[in-house]
PDB file of C-alpha atoms in Angstrom:
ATOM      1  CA  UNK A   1      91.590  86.442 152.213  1.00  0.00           C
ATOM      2  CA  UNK A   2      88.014  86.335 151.721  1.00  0.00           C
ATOM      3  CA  UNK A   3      87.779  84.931 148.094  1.00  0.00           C
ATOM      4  CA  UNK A   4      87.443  81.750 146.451  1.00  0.00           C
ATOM      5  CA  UNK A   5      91.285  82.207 144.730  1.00  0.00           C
ATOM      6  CA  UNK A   6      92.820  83.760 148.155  1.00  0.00           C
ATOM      7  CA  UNK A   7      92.717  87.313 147.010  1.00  0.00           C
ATOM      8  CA  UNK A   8      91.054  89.760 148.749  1.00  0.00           C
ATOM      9  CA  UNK A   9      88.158  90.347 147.634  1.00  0.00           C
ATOM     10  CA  UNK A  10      88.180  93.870 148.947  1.00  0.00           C
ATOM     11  CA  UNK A  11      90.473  94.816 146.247  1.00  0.00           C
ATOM     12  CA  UNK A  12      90.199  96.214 142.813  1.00  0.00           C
ATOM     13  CA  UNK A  13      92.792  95.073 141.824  1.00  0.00           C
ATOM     14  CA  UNK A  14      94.835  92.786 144.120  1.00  0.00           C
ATOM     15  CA  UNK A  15      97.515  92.705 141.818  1.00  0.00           C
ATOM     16  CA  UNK A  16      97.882  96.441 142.114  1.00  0.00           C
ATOM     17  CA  UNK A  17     101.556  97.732 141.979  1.00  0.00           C
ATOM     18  CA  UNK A  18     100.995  99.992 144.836  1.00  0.00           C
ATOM     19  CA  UNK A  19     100.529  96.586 147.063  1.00  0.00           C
ATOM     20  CA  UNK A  20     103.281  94.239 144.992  1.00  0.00           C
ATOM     21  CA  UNK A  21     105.911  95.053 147.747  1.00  0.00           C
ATOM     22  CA  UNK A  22     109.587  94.400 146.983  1.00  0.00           C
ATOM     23  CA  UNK A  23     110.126  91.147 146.306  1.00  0.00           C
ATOM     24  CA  UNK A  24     108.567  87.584 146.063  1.00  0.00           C
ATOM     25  CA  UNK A  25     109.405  86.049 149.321  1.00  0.00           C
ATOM     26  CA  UNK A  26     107.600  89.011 150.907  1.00  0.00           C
ATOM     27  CA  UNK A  27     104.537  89.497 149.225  1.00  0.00           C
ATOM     28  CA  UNK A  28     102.333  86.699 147.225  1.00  0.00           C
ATOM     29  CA  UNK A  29     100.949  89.278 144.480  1.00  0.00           C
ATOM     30  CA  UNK A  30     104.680  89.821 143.699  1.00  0.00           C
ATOM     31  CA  UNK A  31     105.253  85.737 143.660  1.00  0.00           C
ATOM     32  CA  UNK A  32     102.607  85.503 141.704  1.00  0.00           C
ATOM     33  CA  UNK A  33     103.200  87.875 139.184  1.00  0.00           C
ATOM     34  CA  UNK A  34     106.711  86.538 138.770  1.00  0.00           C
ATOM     35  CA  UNK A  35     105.967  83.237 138.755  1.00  0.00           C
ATOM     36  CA  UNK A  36     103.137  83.956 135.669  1.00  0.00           C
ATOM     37  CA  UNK A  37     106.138  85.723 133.735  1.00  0.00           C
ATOM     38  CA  UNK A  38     108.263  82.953 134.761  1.00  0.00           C
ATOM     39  CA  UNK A  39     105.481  80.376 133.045  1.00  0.00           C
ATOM     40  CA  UNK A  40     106.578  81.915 129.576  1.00  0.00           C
ATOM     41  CA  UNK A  41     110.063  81.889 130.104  1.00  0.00           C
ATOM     42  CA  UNK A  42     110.607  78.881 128.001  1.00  0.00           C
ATOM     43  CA  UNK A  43     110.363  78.985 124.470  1.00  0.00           C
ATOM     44  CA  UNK A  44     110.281  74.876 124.157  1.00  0.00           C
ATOM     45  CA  UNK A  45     106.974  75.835 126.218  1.00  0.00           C
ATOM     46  CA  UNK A  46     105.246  78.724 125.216  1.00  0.00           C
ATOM     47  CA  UNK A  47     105.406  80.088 121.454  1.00  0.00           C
ATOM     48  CA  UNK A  48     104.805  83.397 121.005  1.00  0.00           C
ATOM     49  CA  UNK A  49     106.587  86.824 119.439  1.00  0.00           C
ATOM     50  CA  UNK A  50     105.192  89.707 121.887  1.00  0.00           C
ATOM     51  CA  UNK A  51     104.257  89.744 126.034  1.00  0.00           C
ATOM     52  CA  UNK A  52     102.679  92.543 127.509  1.00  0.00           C
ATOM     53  CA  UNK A  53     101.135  92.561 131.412  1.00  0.00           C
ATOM     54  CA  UNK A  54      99.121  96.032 130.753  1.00  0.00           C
ATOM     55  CA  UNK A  55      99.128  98.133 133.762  1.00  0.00           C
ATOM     56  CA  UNK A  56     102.225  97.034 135.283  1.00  0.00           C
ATOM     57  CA  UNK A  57     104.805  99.407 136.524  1.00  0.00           C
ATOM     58  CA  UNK A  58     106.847  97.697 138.984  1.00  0.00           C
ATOM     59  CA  UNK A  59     110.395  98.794 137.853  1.00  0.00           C
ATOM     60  CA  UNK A  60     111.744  95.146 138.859  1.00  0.00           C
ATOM     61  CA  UNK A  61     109.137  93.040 137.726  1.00  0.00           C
ATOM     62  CA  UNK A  62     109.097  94.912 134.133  1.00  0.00           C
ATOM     63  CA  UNK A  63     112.281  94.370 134.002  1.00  0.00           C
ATOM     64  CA  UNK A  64     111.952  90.933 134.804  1.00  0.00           C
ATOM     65  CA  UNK A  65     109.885  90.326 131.793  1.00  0.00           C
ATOM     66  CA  UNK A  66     112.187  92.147 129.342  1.00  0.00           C
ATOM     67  CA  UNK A  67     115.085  89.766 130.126  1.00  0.00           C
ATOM     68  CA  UNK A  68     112.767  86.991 129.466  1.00  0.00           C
ATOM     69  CA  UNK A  69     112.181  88.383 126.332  1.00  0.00           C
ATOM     70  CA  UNK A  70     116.045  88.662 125.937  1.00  0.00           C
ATOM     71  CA  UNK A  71     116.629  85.624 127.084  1.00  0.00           C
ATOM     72  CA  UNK A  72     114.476  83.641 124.620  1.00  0.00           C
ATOM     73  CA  UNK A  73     115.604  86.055 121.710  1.00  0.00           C
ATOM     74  CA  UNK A  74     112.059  85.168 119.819  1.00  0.00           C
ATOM     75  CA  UNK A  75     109.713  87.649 121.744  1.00  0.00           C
ATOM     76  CA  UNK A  76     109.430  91.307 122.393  1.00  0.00           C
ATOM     77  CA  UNK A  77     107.690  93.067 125.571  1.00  0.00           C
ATOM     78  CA  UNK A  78     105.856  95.839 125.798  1.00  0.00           C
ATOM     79  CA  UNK A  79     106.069  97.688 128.936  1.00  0.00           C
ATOM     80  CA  UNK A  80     104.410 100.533 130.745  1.00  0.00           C
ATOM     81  CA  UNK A  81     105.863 102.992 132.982  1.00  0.00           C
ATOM     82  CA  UNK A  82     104.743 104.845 136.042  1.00  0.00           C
ATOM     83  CA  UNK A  83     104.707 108.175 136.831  1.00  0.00           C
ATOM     84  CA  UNK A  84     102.308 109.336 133.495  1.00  0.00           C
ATOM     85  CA  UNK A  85      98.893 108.487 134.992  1.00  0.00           C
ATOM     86  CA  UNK A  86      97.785 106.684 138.411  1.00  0.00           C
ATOM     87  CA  UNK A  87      94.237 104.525 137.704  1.00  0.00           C
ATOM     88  CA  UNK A  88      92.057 104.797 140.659  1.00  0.00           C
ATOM     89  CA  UNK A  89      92.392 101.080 141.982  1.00  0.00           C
ATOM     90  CA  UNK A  90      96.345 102.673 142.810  1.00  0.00           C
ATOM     91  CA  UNK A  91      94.793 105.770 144.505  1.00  0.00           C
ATOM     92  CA  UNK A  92      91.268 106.921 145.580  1.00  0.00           C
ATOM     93  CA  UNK A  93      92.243 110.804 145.433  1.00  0.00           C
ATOM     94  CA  UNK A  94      90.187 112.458 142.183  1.00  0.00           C
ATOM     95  CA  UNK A  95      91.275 112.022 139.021  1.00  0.00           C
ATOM     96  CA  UNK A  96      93.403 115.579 138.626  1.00  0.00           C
ATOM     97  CA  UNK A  97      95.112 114.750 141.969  1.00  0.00           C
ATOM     98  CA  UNK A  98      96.329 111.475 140.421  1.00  0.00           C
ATOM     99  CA  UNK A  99      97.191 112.864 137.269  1.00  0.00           C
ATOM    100  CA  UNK A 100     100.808 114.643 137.490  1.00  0.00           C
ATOM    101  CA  UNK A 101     101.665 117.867 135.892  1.00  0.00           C
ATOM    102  CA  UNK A 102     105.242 117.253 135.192  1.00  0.00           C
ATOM    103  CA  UNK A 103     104.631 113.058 134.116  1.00  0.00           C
ATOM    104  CA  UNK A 104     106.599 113.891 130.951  1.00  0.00           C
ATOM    105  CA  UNK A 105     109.498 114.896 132.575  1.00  0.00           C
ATOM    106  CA  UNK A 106     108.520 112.035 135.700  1.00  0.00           C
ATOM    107  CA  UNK A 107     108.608 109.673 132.965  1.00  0.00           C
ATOM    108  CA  UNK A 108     111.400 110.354 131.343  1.00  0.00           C
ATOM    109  CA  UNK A 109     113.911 110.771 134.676  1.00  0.00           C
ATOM    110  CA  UNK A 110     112.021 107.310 135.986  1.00  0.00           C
ATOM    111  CA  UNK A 111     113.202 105.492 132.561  1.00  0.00           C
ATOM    112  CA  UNK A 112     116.826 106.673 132.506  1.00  0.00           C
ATOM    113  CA  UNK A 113     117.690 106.072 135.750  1.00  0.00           C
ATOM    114  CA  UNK A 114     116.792 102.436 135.158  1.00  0.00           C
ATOM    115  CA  UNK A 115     119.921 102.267 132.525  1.00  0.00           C
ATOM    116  CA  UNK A 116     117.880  99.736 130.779  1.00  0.00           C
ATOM    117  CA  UNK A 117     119.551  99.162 126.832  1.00  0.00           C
ATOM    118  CA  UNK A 118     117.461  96.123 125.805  1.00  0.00           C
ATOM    119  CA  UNK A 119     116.374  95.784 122.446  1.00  0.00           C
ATOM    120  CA  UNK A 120     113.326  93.061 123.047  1.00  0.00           C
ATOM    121  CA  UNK A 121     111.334  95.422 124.705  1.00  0.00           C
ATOM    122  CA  UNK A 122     109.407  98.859 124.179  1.00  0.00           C
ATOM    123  CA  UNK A 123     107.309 101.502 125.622  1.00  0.00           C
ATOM    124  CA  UNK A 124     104.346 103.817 124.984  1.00  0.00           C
ATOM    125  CA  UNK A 125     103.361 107.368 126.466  1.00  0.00           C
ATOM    126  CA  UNK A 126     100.719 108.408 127.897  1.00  0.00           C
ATOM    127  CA  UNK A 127      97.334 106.271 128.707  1.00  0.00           C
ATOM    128  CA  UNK A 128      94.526 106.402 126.920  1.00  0.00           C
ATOM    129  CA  UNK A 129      91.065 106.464 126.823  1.00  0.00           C
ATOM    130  CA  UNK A 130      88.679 104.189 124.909  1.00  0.00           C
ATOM    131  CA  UNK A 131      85.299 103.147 124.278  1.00  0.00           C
ATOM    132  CA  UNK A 132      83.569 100.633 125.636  1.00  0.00           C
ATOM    133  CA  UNK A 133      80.927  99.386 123.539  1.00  0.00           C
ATOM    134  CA  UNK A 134      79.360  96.364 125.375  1.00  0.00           C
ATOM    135  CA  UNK A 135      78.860  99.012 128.612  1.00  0.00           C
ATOM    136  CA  UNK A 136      78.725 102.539 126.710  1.00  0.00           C
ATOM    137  CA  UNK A 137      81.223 103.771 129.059  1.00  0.00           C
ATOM    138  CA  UNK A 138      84.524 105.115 128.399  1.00  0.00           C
ATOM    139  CA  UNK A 139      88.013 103.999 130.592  1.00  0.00           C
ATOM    140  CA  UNK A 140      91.118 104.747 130.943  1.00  0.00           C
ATOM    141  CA  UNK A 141      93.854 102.058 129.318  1.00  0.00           C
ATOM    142  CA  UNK A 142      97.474 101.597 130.077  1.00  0.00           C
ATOM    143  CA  UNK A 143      99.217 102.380 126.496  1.00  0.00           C
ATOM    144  CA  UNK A 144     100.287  99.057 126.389  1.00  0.00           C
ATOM    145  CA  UNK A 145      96.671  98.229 125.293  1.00  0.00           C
ATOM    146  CA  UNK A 146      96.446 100.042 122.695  1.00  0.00           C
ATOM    147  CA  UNK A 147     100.285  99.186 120.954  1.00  0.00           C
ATOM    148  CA  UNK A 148      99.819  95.663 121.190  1.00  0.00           C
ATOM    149  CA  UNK A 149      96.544  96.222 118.991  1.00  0.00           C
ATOM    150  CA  UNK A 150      98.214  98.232 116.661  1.00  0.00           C
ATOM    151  CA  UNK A 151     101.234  95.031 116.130  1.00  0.00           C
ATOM    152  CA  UNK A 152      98.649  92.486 115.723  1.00  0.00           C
ATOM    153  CA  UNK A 153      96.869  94.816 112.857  1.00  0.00           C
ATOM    154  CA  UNK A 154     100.125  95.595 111.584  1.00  0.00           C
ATOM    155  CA  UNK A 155     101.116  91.593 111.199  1.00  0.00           C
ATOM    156  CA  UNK A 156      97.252  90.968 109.780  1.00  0.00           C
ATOM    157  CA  UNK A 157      97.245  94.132 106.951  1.00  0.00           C
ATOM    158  CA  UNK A 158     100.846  94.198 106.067  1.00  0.00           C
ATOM    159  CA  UNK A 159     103.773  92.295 107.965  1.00  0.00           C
ATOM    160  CA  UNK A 160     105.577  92.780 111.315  1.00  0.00           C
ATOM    161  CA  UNK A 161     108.389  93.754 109.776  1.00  0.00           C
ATOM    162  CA  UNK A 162     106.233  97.353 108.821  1.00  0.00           C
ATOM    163  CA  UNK A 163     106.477 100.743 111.414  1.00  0.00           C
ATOM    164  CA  UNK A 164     103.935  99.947 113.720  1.00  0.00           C
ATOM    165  CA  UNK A 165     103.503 103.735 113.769  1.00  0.00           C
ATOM    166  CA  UNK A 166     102.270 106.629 111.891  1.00  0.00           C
ATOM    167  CA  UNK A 167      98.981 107.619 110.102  1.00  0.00           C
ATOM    168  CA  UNK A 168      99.111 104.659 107.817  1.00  0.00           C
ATOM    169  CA  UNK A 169      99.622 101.716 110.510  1.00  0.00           C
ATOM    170  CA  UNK A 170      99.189 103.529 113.703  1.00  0.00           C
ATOM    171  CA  UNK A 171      96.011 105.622 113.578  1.00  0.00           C
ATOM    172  CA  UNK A 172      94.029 104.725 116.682  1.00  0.00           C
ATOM    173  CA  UNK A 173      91.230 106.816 115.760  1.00  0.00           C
ATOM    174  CA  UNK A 174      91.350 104.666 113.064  1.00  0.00           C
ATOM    175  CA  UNK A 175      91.205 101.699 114.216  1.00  0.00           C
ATOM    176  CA  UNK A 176      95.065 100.302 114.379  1.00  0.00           C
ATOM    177  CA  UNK A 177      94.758  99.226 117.557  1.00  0.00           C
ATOM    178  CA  UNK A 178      91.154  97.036 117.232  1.00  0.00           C
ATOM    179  CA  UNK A 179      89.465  98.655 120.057  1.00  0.00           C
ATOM    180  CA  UNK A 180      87.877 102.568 119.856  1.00  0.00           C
ATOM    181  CA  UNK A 181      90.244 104.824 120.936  1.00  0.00           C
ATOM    182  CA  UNK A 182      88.747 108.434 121.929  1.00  0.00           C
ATOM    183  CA  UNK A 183      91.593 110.595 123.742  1.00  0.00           C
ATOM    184  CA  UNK A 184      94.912 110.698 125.658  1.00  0.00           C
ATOM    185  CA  UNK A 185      95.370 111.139 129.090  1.00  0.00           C
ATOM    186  CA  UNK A 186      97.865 114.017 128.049  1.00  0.00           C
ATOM    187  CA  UNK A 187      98.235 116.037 124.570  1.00  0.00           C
ATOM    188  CA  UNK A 188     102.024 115.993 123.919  1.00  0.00           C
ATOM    189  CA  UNK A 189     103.262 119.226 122.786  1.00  0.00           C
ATOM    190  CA  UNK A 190     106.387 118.786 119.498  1.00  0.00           C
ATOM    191  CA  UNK A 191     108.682 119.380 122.971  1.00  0.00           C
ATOM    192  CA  UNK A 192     106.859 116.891 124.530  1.00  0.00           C
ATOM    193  CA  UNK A 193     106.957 114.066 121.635  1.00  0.00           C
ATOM    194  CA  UNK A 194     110.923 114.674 120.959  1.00  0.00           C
ATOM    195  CA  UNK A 195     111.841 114.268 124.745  1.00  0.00           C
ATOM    196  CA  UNK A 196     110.112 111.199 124.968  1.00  0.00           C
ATOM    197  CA  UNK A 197     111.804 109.911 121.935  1.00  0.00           C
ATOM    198  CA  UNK A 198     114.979 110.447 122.954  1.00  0.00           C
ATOM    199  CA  UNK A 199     114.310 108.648 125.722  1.00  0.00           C
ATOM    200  CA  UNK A 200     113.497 105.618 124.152  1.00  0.00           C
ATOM    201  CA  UNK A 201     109.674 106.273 124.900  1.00  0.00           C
ATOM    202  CA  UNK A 202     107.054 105.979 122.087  1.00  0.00           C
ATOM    203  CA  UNK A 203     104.429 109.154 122.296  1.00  0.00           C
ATOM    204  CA  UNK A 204     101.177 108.737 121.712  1.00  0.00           C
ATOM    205  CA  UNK A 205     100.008 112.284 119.815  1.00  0.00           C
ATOM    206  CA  UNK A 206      97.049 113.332 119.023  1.00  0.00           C
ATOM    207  CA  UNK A 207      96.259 116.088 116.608  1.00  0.00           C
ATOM    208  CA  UNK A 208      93.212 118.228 116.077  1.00  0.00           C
ATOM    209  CA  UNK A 209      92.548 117.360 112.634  1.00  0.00           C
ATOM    210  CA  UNK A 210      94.223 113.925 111.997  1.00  0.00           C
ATOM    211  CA  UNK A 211      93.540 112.328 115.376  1.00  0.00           C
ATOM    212  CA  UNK A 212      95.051 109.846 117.860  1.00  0.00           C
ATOM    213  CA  UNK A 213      98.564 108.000 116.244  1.00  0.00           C
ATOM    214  CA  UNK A 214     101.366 106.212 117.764  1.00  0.00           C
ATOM    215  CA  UNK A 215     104.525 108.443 116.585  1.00  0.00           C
ATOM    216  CA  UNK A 216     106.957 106.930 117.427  1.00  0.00           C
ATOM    217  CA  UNK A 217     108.645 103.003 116.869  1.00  0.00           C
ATOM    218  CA  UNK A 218     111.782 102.568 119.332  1.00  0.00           C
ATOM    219  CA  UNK A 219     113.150  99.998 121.121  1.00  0.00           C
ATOM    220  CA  UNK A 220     114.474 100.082 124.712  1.00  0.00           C
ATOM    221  CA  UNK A 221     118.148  99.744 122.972  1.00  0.00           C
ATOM    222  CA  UNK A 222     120.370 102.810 123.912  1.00  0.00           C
ATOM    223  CA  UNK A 223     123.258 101.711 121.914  1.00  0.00           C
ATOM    224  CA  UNK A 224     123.031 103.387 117.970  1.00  0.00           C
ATOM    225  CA  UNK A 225     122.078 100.419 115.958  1.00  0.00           C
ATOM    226  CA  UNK A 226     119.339  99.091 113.401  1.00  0.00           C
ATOM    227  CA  UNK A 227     117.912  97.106 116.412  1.00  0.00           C
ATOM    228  CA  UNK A 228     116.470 100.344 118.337  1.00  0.00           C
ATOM    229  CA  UNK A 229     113.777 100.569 115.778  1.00  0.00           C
ATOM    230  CA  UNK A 230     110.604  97.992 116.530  1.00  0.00           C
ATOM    231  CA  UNK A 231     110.167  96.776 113.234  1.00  0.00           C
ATOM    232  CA  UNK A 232     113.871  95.521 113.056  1.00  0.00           C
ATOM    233  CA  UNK A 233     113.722  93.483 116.088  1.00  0.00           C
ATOM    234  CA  UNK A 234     110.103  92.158 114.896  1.00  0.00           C
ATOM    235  CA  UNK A 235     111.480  91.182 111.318  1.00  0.00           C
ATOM    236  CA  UNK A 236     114.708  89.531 113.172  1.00  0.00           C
ATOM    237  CA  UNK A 237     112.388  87.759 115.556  1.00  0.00           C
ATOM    238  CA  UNK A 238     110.033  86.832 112.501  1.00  0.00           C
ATOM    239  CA  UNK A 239     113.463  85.426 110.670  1.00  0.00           C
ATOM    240  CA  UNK A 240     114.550  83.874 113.548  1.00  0.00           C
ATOM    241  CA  UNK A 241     111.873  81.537 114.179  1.00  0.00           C
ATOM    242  CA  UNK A 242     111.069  80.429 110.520  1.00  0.00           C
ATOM    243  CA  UNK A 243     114.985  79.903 110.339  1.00  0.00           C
ATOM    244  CA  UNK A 244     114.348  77.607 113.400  1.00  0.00           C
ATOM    245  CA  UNK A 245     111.498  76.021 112.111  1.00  0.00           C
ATOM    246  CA  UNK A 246     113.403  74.902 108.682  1.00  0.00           C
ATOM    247  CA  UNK A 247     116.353  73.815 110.517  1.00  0.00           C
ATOM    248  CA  UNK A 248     114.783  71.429 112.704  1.00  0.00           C
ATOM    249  CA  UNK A 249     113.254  69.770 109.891  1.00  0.00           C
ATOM    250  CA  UNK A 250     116.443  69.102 108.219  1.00  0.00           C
ATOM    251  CA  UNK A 251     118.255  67.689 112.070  1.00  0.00           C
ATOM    252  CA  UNK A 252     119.233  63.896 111.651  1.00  0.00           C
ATOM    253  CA  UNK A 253     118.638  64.047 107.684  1.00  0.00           C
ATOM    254  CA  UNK A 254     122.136  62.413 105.669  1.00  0.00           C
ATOM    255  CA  UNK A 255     124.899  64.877 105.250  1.00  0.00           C
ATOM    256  CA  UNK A 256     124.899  64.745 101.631  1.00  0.00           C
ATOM    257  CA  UNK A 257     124.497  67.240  99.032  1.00  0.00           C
ATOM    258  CA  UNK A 258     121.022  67.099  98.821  1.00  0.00           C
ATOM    259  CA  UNK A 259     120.972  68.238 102.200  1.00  0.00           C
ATOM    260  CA  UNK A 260     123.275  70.826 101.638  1.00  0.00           C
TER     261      UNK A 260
END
């Protein structure tokens, strides 16, 4: 109400996940929201090989977009998770009051009580904050941000089959991740990093003398298998579609030898 699209325009964000509600016959940010991740959910449709609505933490909705993912089998989400920082469209308290204390451990309990085992999807921990240049201010991003930068450098300097992660492919002080990236919301202690791992929950460390990295590479797959690591399911989504794309050109062609 009061804006040209029908959102208020006394919102930051009227899409925040504070004001989603519960479900889309309820509340039209939630409809709409849906209905945008329900826009992709054809691969005849849409082509692409990773989704990501940065920002988002509605548990539902989320999950809503990794079974798309799923459901195609030729894309990969990447997710963000509440609990590790609130932004101050969410909240208008200060910014320590909105910041928890215990958002590893938040985090973590949030996550597994979700029971999610999906291997097209992944998540990062915590936000960060980076540069920006056109304003010369800094802000704080959801850690989504920052990972999908670091896959599209990955595919452009080596291939997506690589660890989008580590010093080599995942320095974001270095510039993996195509935007300036200039501190975490939270430094992760060695306790810190290997609870979120074994969670399923990619940290984002940063180290006095080596900088801001993405350390970790998992999946959201709980089951033991090749297909919890990132670069697996992004090399079997890569194979996938250029399998596709050669098999459709031979459809309808004589089933001969040639052929075969």
């Amino acid at each position: 109400f009061g804006g040209h699209d029908g959102l208020n325009i006394k919102e930051k964000d009227p899409f925040r996940n504070s004001g989603l509600g519960s479900s889309a016959t309820s509340n039209y940010a939630y409809a709409s929201v849906k209905r945008a991740m329900d826009v992709i959910s054809d691969p005849e449709v849409v082509e692409m090989n990773l989704v990501t609505m940065p920002g988002l933490t509605n548990s539902a909705l989320t999950t809503h977009l990794m079974n798309i993912c799923e459901a195609r089998g030729d894309a990969m989400a990447v997710v963000d998770l509440p609990d590790g920082f609130v932004p101050r469209h969410e909240n208008n308290s200060d910014e320590a009051t909105r910041h928890s204390a215990t958002a590893v451990a938040d985090t973590i309990s949030n996550l597994l009580g979700r029971s999610l085992n999906n291997s097209y999807a992944c998540t990062y921990f915590p936000w960060v904050r980076i540069q920006d240049s056109l304003n010369n201010q800094t802000l704080w991003a959801p850690p989504s941000v920052v990972a999908l930068g670091t896959f599209s450098s990955v595919d452009r300097r080596s291939e997506p089959w690589f660890a989008p992660a580590g010093f080599t492919r995942g320095g974001l002080t270095e510039g993996s991740a195509g935007i300036p990236v200039v501190g975490v919301r939270q430094r992760l202690t060695s306790k810190d990093r290997d609870k979120l791992y074994a969670a399923n929950i990619n940290p984002i460390a940063s180290f006095p003398a080596e900088g801001i990295v993405i350390f970790g590479q998992k999946t959201l797959q709980v089951t033991p298998s090749a297909l919890d690591r990132v670069n697996v399911r992004r090399l079997m989504i890569f194979v996938k579609k250029r399998i596709s794309f050669m098999a459709s050109r031979l459809l309808f062609e004589p089933n001969v030898r040639a052929t075969w």
